[in-house]
Short mmCIF file of C-alpha atoms and ligand atoms in Angstrom, two decimals:
data_model
loop_
_atom_site.label_atom_id
_atom_site.label_comp_id
_atom_site.label_asym_id
_atom_site.label_seq_id
_atom_site.Cartn_x
_atom_site.Cartn_y
_atom_site.Cartn_z
CA UNK M 232 0.00 0.00 0.00
CA UNK M 233 1.21 3.47 -0.87
CA UNK M 234 0.39 6.77 0.90
CA UNK M 235 1.00 10.23 -0.50
CA UNK M 236 1.38 12.88 2.23
CA UNK M 237 0.90 16.51 1.21
CA UNK M 238 2.65 18.72 3.80
CA UNK M 239 5.88 18.10 5.71
CA UNK M 240 5.26 19.62 9.15
CA UNK M 241 4.56 17.78 12.41
CA UNK M 242 1.24 16.41 11.14
CA UNK M 243 2.61 15.14 7.84
CA UNK M 244 5.89 13.59 8.95
CA UNK M 245 4.44 11.81 11.97
CA UNK M 246 1.55 10.44 9.92
CA UNK M 247 4.15 9.19 7.41
CA UNK M 248 6.25 7.76 10.23
CA UNK M 249 3.40 5.72 11.74
CA UNK M 250 2.11 4.58 8.37
CA UNK M 251 5.56 3.37 7.41
CA UNK M 252 5.66 1.43 10.69
CA UNK M 253 2.35 -0.11 9.58
CA UNK M 254 3.94 -1.23 6.30
CA UNK M 255 2.99 1.58 3.92
CA UNK M 256 5.33 2.99 1.31
CA UNK M 257 5.40 6.74 2.01
CA UNK M 258 5.70 9.44 -0.66
CA UNK M 259 6.02 12.86 0.99
CA UNK M 260 5.55 16.22 -0.75
CA UNK M 261 6.69 18.46 2.08
CA UNK M 262 6.89 22.11 1.08
CA UNK M 263 9.29 24.35 2.95
CA UNK M 264 10.41 23.41 6.48
CA UNK M 265 8.39 25.79 8.64
CA UNK M 266 9.91 25.63 12.16
CA UNK M 267 12.07 28.10 14.08
CA UNK M 268 15.49 27.16 15.46
CA UNK M 269 14.11 27.59 18.99
CA UNK M 270 12.21 24.75 20.64
CA UNK M 271 8.43 24.62 20.96
CA UNK M 272 6.86 24.11 24.33
CA UNK M 273 4.85 21.05 25.37
CA UNK M 274 2.69 21.51 28.44
CA UNK M 275 0.47 19.12 30.37
CA UNK M 276 -1.28 22.03 32.05
CA UNK M 277 -4.38 22.09 29.87
CA UNK M 278 -8.05 22.03 30.83
CA UNK M 279 -9.22 19.01 28.81
CA UNK M 280 -8.27 15.47 29.79
CA UNK M 281 -8.24 14.32 26.14
CA UNK M 282 -5.63 16.96 25.24
CA UNK M 283 -3.43 16.07 28.21
CA UNK M 284 -3.62 12.41 27.18
CA UNK M 285 -2.44 13.33 23.68
CA UNK M 286 0.37 15.51 25.05
CA UNK M 287 1.58 12.67 27.30
CA UNK M 288 1.61 10.30 24.36
CA UNK M 289 3.38 12.88 22.14
CA UNK M 290 6.08 13.25 24.80
CA UNK M 291 6.68 9.48 24.73
CA UNK M 292 6.90 9.60 20.94
CA UNK M 293 9.41 12.49 20.94
CA UNK M 294 11.61 10.52 23.33
CA UNK M 295 12.29 8.07 20.52
CA UNK M 296 14.19 10.90 18.81
CA UNK M 297 15.32 13.52 21.38
CA UNK M 298 15.44 14.15 25.12
CA UNK M 299 13.08 17.09 25.79
CA UNK M 300 14.40 19.75 28.18
CA UNK M 301 12.34 20.38 31.33
CA UNK M 302 11.44 23.92 32.42
CA UNK M 303 9.23 25.38 35.14
CA UNK M 304 5.70 26.02 33.93
CA UNK M 305 3.98 29.05 35.45
CA UNK M 306 0.30 29.55 34.61
CA UNK M 307 -1.08 32.77 36.03
CA UNK M 308 -4.82 32.63 36.69
CA UNK M 309 -7.43 34.51 38.68
CA UNK M 310 -7.55 33.07 42.19
CA UNK M 311 -11.12 31.85 41.85
CA UNK M 312 -10.51 29.52 38.91
CA UNK M 313 -11.49 25.93 39.64
CA UNK M 314 -8.42 23.74 39.10
CA UNK M 315 -10.14 20.41 39.63
CA UNK M 316 -9.71 19.63 35.92
CA UNK M 317 -5.91 19.84 36.26
CA UNK M 318 -4.79 16.22 36.55
CA UNK M 319 -1.05 16.72 36.29
CA UNK M 320 0.91 17.19 39.61
CA UNK M 321 0.99 20.89 40.44
CA UNK M 322 1.61 23.47 43.13
CA UNK M 323 -0.47 26.60 43.63
CA UNK M 324 1.31 29.68 44.94
CA UNK M 325 0.93 33.46 45.12
CA UNK M 326 4.66 34.14 44.80
CA UNK M 327 6.98 33.46 41.87
CA UNK M 328 10.51 34.87 42.00
CA UNK M 329 10.90 37.55 39.36
CA UNK M 330 7.20 37.76 38.43
CA UNK M 331 4.70 40.18 39.94
CA UNK M 332 1.30 38.78 40.94
CA UNK M 333 -1.59 40.73 42.43
CA UNK M 334 -3.60 39.57 45.44
CA UNK M 335 -6.48 38.18 43.35
CA UNK M 336 -4.14 36.04 41.19
CA UNK M 337 -2.45 32.67 41.67
CA UNK M 338 0.37 30.89 39.90
CA UNK M 339 -0.01 27.23 39.05
CA UNK M 340 3.41 25.61 38.90
CA UNK M 341 3.96 22.46 36.84
CA UNK M 342 6.65 21.17 34.50
CA UNK M 343 6.80 21.94 30.76
CA UNK M 344 9.02 20.41 28.12
CA UNK M 345 10.99 22.16 25.38
CA UNK M 346 10.90 20.12 22.18
CA UNK M 347 13.41 20.77 19.39
CA UNK M 348 10.67 20.27 16.81
CA UNK M 349 12.72 21.55 13.90
CA UNK M 350 15.35 18.88 14.55
CA UNK M 351 12.79 16.07 14.84
CA UNK M 352 10.85 17.11 11.73
CA UNK M 353 14.05 17.59 9.69
CA UNK M 354 15.19 14.11 10.70
CA UNK M 355 11.87 12.50 9.75
CA UNK M 356 11.59 14.37 6.45
CA UNK M 357 15.00 13.06 5.50
CA UNK M 358 14.36 9.53 6.71
CA UNK M 359 10.99 9.28 4.97
CA UNK M 360 12.24 10.96 1.78
CA UNK M 361 9.95 14.02 1.82
CA UNK M 362 10.73 16.50 -0.98
CA UNK M 363 10.65 20.30 -0.49
CA UNK M 364 8.19 20.65 -3.38
CA UNK M 365 4.79 22.27 -3.16
CA UNK M 366 1.91 20.25 -4.54
CA UNK M 367 -1.79 20.52 -5.32
CA UNK M 368 -4.55 18.26 -4.12
CA UNK M 369 -6.87 16.96 -6.84
CA UNK M 370 -10.09 14.99 -6.56
CA UNK M 371 -11.51 13.27 -9.63
CA UNK M 372 -14.15 10.54 -9.91
CA UNK M 373 -14.14 10.06 -6.14
CA UNK M 374 -10.36 9.54 -5.91
CA UNK M 375 -7.77 11.94 -4.54
CA UNK M 376 -4.25 12.39 -5.92
CA UNK M 377 -1.49 14.98 -5.75
CA UNK M 378 0.17 16.98 -8.51
CA UNK M 379 3.73 18.16 -7.80
CA UNK M 380 6.69 19.02 -9.99
CA UNK M 381 4.43 18.57 -13.03
CA UNK M 382 3.70 14.95 -12.12
CA UNK M 383 0.55 13.18 -11.05
CA UNK M 384 1.28 11.23 -7.84
CA UNK M 385 -1.27 8.58 -6.95
CA UNK M 386 -1.67 6.60 -3.75
CA UNK M 387 -3.98 4.07 -2.16
CA UNK M 388 -4.25 6.77 0.48
CA UNK M 389 -3.73 10.56 0.22
CA UNK M 390 -3.22 12.58 3.43
CA UNK M 391 -3.69 16.35 3.41
CA UNK M 392 -1.44 17.76 6.18
CA UNK M 393 -0.43 21.21 4.93
CA UNK M 394 -1.10 23.27 8.10
CA UNK M 395 -2.64 26.69 7.49
CA UNK M 396 -2.80 25.92 3.76
CA UNK M 397 -5.15 22.94 4.22
CA UNK M 398 -8.32 24.86 3.59
CA UNK M 399 -6.96 26.66 0.53
CA UNK M 400 -5.68 23.41 -1.02
CA UNK M 401 -9.02 21.72 -0.33
CA UNK M 402 -10.94 24.62 -1.91
CA UNK M 403 -8.74 24.48 -5.00
CA UNK M 404 -9.67 20.79 -5.23
CA UNK M 405 -13.35 21.78 -5.03
CA UNK M 406 -13.99 20.48 -1.51
CA UNK M 407 -14.59 22.12 1.86
CA UNK M 408 -13.04 21.66 5.28
CA UNK M 409 -14.14 22.81 8.76
CA UNK M 410 -10.75 24.43 9.42
CA UNK M 411 -9.84 28.13 9.41
CA UNK M 412 -6.37 29.69 9.08
CA UNK M 413 -5.30 32.73 11.08
CA UNK M 414 -2.22 34.74 11.96
CA UNK M 415 -0.39 34.53 15.27
CA UNK M 416 2.61 36.55 16.43
CA UNK M 417 5.68 36.04 18.56
CA UNK M 418 8.48 38.36 19.67
CA UNK M 419 12.06 37.35 20.37
CA UNK M 420 13.42 39.13 23.45
CA UNK M 421 16.66 39.45 25.35
CA UNK M 422 15.50 38.67 28.87
CA UNK M 423 16.84 38.91 32.41
CA UNK M 424 18.17 35.71 33.97
CA UNK M 425 15.02 34.90 36.00
CA UNK M 426 12.92 34.40 32.85
CA UNK M 427 15.31 31.84 31.36
CA UNK M 428 13.68 28.98 33.27
CA UNK M 429 10.01 29.99 33.06
CA UNK M 430 7.46 28.83 30.52
CA UNK M 431 4.64 31.26 31.25
CA UNK M 432 0.95 31.20 30.37
CA UNK M 433 -0.45 34.48 31.66
CA UNK M 434 -4.20 34.06 31.35
CA UNK M 435 -4.93 37.32 33.16
CA UNK M 436 -2.92 39.76 31.06
CA UNK M 437 -3.06 37.49 27.99
CA UNK M 438 0.39 36.40 26.82
CA UNK M 439 2.57 33.29 26.80
CA UNK M 440 6.35 33.00 26.87
CA UNK M 441 9.09 30.39 26.88
CA UNK M 442 12.87 30.36 27.13
CA UNK M 443 14.96 30.09 23.99
CA UNK M 444 18.76 29.81 24.21
CA UNK M 445 19.80 32.18 27.06
CA UNK M 446 19.56 35.17 27.12
CA UNK M 447 16.76 34.86 24.55
CA UNK M 448 13.08 34.50 25.38
CA UNK M 449 10.06 34.13 23.05
CA UNK M 450 6.68 35.60 23.92
CA UNK M 451 3.46 36.13 22.04
CA UNK M 452 -0.28 36.28 22.11
CA UNK M 453 -3.20 37.00 19.93
CA UNK M 454 -4.92 36.06 16.77
CA UNK M 455 -5.19 38.10 13.60
CA UNK M 456 -6.95 37.93 10.25
CA UNK M 457 -5.09 35.78 7.74
CA UNK M 458 -2.76 37.91 5.61
CA UNK M 459 -3.43 41.14 7.49
CA UNK M 460 -0.25 41.52 9.58
CA UNK M 461 0.06 42.39 13.27
CA UNK M 462 -1.97 45.21 14.81
CA UNK M 463 -0.19 48.59 15.18
CA UNK M 464 2.16 48.80 18.18
CA UNK M 465 2.00 45.04 18.71
CA UNK M 466 5.56 44.76 20.07
CA UNK M 467 5.14 47.79 22.32
CA UNK M 468 1.88 46.46 23.76
CA UNK M 469 3.21 42.92 24.34
CA UNK M 470 6.42 44.26 25.92
CA UNK M 471 4.33 46.40 28.28
CA UNK M 472 2.42 43.29 29.41
CA UNK M 473 5.62 41.39 30.19
CA UNK M 474 7.06 44.36 32.06
CA UNK M 475 3.82 44.75 34.01
CA UNK M 476 4.62 41.26 35.35
CA UNK M 477 8.08 42.42 36.32
CA UNK M 478 9.90 40.63 33.49
CA UNK M 479 13.08 42.38 32.33
CA UNK M 480 12.87 42.11 28.56
CA UNK M 481 14.16 43.94 25.49
CA UNK M 482 12.47 43.20 22.13
CA UNK M 483 14.62 42.15 19.18
CA UNK M 484 12.41 40.75 16.46
CA UNK M 485 8.76 40.20 15.58
CA UNK M 486 7.72 37.02 13.80
CA UNK M 487 4.40 36.54 12.04
CA UNK M 488 3.28 32.92 12.13
CA UNK M 489 0.35 31.12 10.58
CA UNK M 490 -1.92 28.73 12.39
CA UNK M 491 -5.18 26.90 11.79
CA UNK M 492 -8.03 25.83 14.08
CA UNK M 493 -11.17 23.69 13.99
CA UNK M 494 -14.63 24.91 15.07
CA UNK M 495 -14.24 23.23 18.50
CA UNK M 496 -11.01 25.16 19.14
CA UNK M 497 -8.83 22.14 18.50
CA UNK M 498 -7.38 19.84 15.87
CA UNK M 499 -9.19 17.49 13.49
CA UNK M 500 -8.28 14.30 11.74
CA UNK M 501 -10.22 11.75 9.75
CA UNK M 502 -11.50 10.62 6.39
CA UNK M 503 -12.90 13.22 4.01
CA UNK M 504 -16.13 12.10 2.34
CA UNK M 505 -15.21 13.72 -1.02
CA UNK M 506 -12.93 10.83 -2.00
CA UNK M 507 -12.62 7.21 -0.93
CA UNK M 508 -8.86 7.53 -0.29
CA UNK M 509 -8.64 11.05 1.19
CA UNK M 510 -7.70 11.78 4.82
CA UNK M 511 -7.01 15.10 6.55
CA UNK M 512 -5.09 16.11 9.69
CA UNK M 513 -4.71 19.70 10.93
CA UNK M 514 -6.15 22.55 12.98
CA UNK M 515 -3.34 22.24 15.55
CA UNK M 516 -3.46 25.98 16.39
CA UNK M 517 -1.04 26.95 19.21
CA UNK M 518 -0.44 23.41 20.48
CA UNK M 519 0.74 21.30 17.56
CA UNK M 520 3.80 20.04 19.36
CA UNK M 521 1.56 18.75 22.15
CA UNK M 522 -1.11 16.98 20.12
CA UNK M 523 0.58 16.47 16.72
CA UNK M 524 2.54 13.21 17.04
CA UNK M 525 -0.19 11.46 19.05
CA UNK M 526 -2.95 12.49 16.66
CA UNK M 527 -0.86 11.41 13.69
CA UNK M 528 -0.57 8.01 15.35
CA UNK M 529 -4.36 7.85 15.67
CA UNK M 530 -4.81 8.83 12.04
CA UNK M 531 -2.41 6.10 10.97
CA UNK M 532 -4.45 3.60 13.03
CA UNK M 533 -7.68 4.84 11.44
CA UNK M 534 -6.20 4.38 7.96
CA UNK M 535 -5.05 0.91 8.98
CA UNK M 536 -8.62 0.04 10.07
CA UNK M 537 -8.23 0.49 13.86
CA UNK M 538 -9.64 3.96 14.41
CA UNK M 539 -11.09 5.28 17.66
CA UNK M 540 -14.04 7.62 18.16
CA UNK M 541 -12.85 10.83 19.79
CA UNK M 542 -13.61 14.56 19.89
CA UNK M 543 -11.07 15.31 17.17
CA UNK M 544 -12.69 13.25 14.41
CA UNK M 545 -13.26 15.33 11.27
CA UNK M 546 -16.55 13.58 10.53
CA UNK M 547 -18.12 15.17 13.64
CA UNK M 548 -17.55 18.73 12.51
CA UNK M 549 -18.69 18.86 8.91
CA UNK M 550 -21.90 20.72 9.76
CA UNK M 551 -19.88 23.93 10.49
CA UNK M 552 -19.53 25.82 7.20
CA UNK M 553 -17.41 28.73 8.41
CA UNK M 554 -16.46 30.46 11.65
CA UNK M 555 -14.22 33.24 12.93
CA UNK M 556 -10.95 31.60 14.11
CA UNK M 557 -10.27 34.50 16.49
CA UNK M 558 -13.58 34.00 18.28
CA UNK M 559 -13.04 30.30 18.94
CA UNK M 560 -11.95 29.37 22.47
CA UNK M 561 -8.78 27.34 21.90
CA UNK M 562 -8.97 24.04 23.78
CA UNK M 563 -5.47 24.20 25.25
CA UNK M 564 -5.99 27.65 26.73
CA UNK M 565 -7.06 27.91 30.41
CA UNK M 566 -8.00 31.51 29.83
CA UNK M 567 -10.51 30.75 27.14
CA UNK M 568 -12.07 27.82 28.92
CA UNK M 569 -11.92 28.50 32.64
CA UNK M 570 -12.32 32.23 32.98
CA UNK M 571 -15.92 31.78 31.95
CA UNK M 572 -16.43 29.87 35.21
CA UNK M 573 -15.04 32.60 37.45
C1 FAD Y 719 4.98 31.75 16.45
C2 FAD Y 719 4.44 30.40 16.79
C3 FAD Y 719 4.79 29.79 17.98
C4 FAD Y 719 4.29 28.51 18.28
N1 FAD Y 719 4.67 27.94 19.45
C5 FAD Y 719 4.21 26.70 19.74
C6 FAD Y 719 4.62 26.03 20.94
O1 FAD Y 719 5.43 26.55 21.71
N2 FAD Y 719 4.10 24.81 21.19
C7 FAD Y 719 3.24 24.20 20.35
O2 FAD Y 719 2.79 23.07 20.63
N3 FAD Y 719 2.85 24.79 19.21
C8 FAD Y 719 3.32 26.02 18.89
N4 FAD Y 719 2.93 26.62 17.74
C9 FAD Y 719 1.97 25.92 16.87
C10 FAD Y 719 2.64 24.85 16.02
O3 FAD Y 719 3.74 25.41 15.34
C11 FAD Y 719 1.59 24.32 15.03
O4 FAD Y 719 0.48 23.85 15.76
C12 FAD Y 719 2.13 23.17 14.19
O5 FAD Y 719 3.31 23.57 13.55
C13 FAD Y 719 1.13 22.74 13.15
O6 FAD Y 719 1.65 21.63 12.48
P1 FAD Y 719 1.16 21.21 11.02
O7 FAD Y 719 2.00 20.08 10.58
O8 FAD Y 719 -0.33 21.05 11.01
O9 FAD Y 719 1.40 22.49 10.11
P2 FAD Y 719 2.80 23.23 9.74
O10 FAD Y 719 3.75 23.15 10.87
O11 FAD Y 719 2.39 24.58 9.24
O12 FAD Y 719 3.35 22.37 8.54
C14 FAD Y 719 2.73 22.37 7.30
C15 FAD Y 719 3.74 21.95 6.26
O13 FAD Y 719 3.05 21.83 5.01
C16 FAD Y 719 3.83 22.43 4.00
N5 FAD Y 719 2.95 22.83 2.90
C17 FAD Y 719 2.06 23.84 2.84
N6 FAD Y 719 1.47 23.90 1.63
C18 FAD Y 719 1.99 22.86 0.92
C19 FAD Y 719 1.79 22.39 -0.40
N7 FAD Y 719 0.94 22.99 -1.24
N8 FAD Y 719 2.50 21.32 -0.81
C20 FAD Y 719 3.38 20.70 0.03
N9 FAD Y 719 3.61 21.12 1.28
C21 FAD Y 719 2.92 22.19 1.72
C22 FAD Y 719 4.51 23.60 4.69
O14 FAD Y 719 5.65 24.02 3.96
C23 FAD Y 719 4.86 22.96 6.03
O15 FAD Y 719 6.09 22.28 5.95
C24 FAD Y 719 3.43 27.86 17.40
C25 FAD Y 719 3.08 28.48 16.18
C26 FAD Y 719 3.59 29.72 15.88
C27 FAD Y 719 3.22 30.34 14.56
#
């Protein structure tokens, strides 16, 4: 059996990896490698049990390739938030060295993991033979195939895994997807020593941050319309939020990133009804390194005939024609989910 994977990010390479383990021949059309040199953060401090389960599994999968680096996770929340959903071991405190908290706030301390995603994806692209080409998805007579480098590439199975370009590629093939792309932003800072060990989710002021190689620190927030660019004074505003917390930071560089989300604020995977051999995986929004490898494993099982029913299945979300990605509460985000209960 032969699978053609369109897209060479986390979703594509891990789907290829697990399908190859299941005996498939993998043909990967990968596009450009999209990841920064700095690591992405994997946290287990998320409000939904299903997401934490995926993140735990992803961590086990990464350990086949790299040893993730542990850092202190600091989630800042209003004091009244109910933490009973938080299953991972944690400590609740009102004092964190180097960060300023007010009397109605608490810090939830857990452990996060820094994953050198670029290294892992580069390794798998090479091992699986992904090309850097860009391709098009085509659907004809109920069968999907890919066109790349002027060639028609056919497979028993075709997997669309092109990140924020999924929806556009599907539309060009004349089919729809319940996924929406959006812009997200991150700023690279020089930071004071205290910040070097903190992975922060500040759900009161609304920013996240994680250490890069000292003295560098990456922070970001927000959601913007696809193709529009960051709002005016974005860096100034974000820097002011970090400094309000007492962080000593100096901005160096603003990066515009592209993400994608499903209508339930999380990722989707499954078979697309438009073609008998077409499968899709995407919508990883801000937590692809947490859910990506584990969901790719589930997709590979589904393709192999051993699928499970879960909240991420594409088939469950086809009734949503379109939605505003910036108004969706992202599943991994305590702020979006729990603050409603305060
Ligand atoms: C600034 C920023 C910071 C982030 N930080 C974190 C973090 O700390 N932790 C975390 O878990 N997540 C983080 N994320 C989110 C994470 O990067 C994404 O969830 C994840 O990369 C999505 O994986 P993907 O494989 O679906 O898509 P992508 O990573 O976008 O990969 C898609 C791939 O498809 C390729 N492609 C596109 N079109 C085509 C085509 N036509 N033909 C062939 N190939 C194509 C692209 O070149 C790319 O290689 C961050 C995102 C951004 C933007």
